[in-house]
PDB file of C-alpha atoms in Angstrom:
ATOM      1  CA  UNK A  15     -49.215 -13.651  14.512  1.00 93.00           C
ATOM      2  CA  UNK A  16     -51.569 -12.743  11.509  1.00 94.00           C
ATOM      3  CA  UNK A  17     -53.931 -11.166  13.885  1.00 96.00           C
ATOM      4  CA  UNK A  18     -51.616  -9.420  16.319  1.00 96.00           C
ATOM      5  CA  UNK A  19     -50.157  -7.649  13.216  1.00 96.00           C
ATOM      6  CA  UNK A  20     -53.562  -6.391  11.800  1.00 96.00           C
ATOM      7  CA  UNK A  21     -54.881  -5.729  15.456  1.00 97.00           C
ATOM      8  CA  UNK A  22     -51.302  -3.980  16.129  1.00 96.00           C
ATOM      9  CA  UNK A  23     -51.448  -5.824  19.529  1.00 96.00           C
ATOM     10  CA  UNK A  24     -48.444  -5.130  21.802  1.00 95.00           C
ATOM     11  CA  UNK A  25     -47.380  -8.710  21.959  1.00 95.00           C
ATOM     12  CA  UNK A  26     -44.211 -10.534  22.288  1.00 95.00           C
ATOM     13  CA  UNK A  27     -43.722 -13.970  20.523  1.00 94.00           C
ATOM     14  CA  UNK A  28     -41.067 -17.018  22.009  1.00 92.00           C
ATOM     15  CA  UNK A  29     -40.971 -19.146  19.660  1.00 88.00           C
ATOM     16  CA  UNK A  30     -38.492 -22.447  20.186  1.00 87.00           C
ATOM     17  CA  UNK A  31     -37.487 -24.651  17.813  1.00 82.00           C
ATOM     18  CA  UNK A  32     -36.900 -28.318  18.284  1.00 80.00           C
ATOM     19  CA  UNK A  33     -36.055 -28.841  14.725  1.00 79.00           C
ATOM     20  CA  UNK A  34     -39.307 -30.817  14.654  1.00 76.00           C
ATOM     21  CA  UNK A  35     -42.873 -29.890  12.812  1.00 72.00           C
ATOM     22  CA  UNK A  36     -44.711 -32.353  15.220  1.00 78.00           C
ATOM     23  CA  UNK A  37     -43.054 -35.603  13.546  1.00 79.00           C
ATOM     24  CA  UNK A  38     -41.434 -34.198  10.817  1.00 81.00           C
ATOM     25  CA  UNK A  39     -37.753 -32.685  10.651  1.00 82.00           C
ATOM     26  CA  UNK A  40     -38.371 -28.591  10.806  1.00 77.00           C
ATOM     27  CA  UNK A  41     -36.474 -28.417   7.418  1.00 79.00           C
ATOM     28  CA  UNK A  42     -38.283 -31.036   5.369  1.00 83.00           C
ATOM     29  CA  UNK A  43     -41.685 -28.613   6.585  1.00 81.00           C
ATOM     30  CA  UNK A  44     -40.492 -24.996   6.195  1.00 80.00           C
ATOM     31  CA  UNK A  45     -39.106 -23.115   3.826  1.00 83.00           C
ATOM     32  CA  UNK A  46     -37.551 -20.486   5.626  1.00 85.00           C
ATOM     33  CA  UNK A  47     -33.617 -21.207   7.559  1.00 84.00           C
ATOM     34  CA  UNK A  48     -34.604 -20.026  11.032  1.00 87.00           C
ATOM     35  CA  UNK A  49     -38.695 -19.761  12.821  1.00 86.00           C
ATOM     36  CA  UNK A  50     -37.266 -15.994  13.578  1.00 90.00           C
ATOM     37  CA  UNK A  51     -37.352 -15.850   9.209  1.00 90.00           C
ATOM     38  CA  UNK A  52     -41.538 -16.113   9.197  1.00 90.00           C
ATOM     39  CA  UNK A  53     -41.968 -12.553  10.944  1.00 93.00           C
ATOM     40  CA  UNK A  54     -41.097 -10.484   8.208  1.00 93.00           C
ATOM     41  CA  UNK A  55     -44.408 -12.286   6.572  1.00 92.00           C
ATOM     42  CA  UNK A  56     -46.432 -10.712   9.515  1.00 95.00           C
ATOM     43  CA  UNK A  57     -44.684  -7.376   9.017  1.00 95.00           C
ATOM     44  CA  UNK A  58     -42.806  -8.081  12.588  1.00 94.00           C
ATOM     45  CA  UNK A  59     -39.140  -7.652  13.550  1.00 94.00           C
ATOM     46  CA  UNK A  60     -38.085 -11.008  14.302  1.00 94.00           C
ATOM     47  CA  UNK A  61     -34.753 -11.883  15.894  1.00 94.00           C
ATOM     48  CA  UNK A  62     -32.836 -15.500  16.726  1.00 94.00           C
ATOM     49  CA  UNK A  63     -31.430 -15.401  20.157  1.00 95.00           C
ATOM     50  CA  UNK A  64     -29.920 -18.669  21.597  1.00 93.00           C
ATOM     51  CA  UNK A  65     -32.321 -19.656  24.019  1.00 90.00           C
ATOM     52  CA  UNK A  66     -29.326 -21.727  26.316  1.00 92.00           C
ATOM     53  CA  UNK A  67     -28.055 -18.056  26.802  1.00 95.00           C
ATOM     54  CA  UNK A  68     -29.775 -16.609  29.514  1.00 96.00           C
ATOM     55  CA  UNK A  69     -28.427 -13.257  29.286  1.00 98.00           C
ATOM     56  CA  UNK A  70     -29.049 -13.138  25.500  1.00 97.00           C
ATOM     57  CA  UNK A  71     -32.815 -13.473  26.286  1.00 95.00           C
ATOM     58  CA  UNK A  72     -33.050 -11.486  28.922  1.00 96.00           C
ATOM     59  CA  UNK A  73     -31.680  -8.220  26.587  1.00 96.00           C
ATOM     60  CA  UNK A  74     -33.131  -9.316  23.546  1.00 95.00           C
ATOM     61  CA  UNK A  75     -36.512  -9.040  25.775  1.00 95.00           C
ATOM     62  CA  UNK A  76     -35.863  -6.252  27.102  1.00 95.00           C
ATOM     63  CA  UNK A  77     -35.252  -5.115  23.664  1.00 94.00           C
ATOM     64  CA  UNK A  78     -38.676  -5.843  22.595  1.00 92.00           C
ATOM     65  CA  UNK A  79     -39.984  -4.336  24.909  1.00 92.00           C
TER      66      UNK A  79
END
């Protein structure tokens, strides 16, 4: 994300959550609420969609784009 934001690279970022930091609970690991929070640090709009809501993605990609 660092780079994409310095390069200004037209690039969209999925991120999912599984509430795990590769064996660790998400919120003993990060400090931020929601992945969609760490953007902001990268000077990138960052949204949370529910990812079990198809339509939901589909406009909030078609949003970013």
């Amino acid at each position: 994300m660092n780079l994409a934001s310095i390069w200004k690279l037209p690039v969209i970022f999925l991120c999912e959550n599984n509430q795990y930091a590769v064996t660790t609970s998400f919120k003993d690991t990060v400090a931020v609420e929601n992945v969609s929070d760490r953007a902001v640090a990268y000077n990138m709009p960052g949204i949370l969609v529910d990812g079990q809501d198809v339509m939901a993605m589909y406009e909030a990609t078609v949003q970013a784009v």
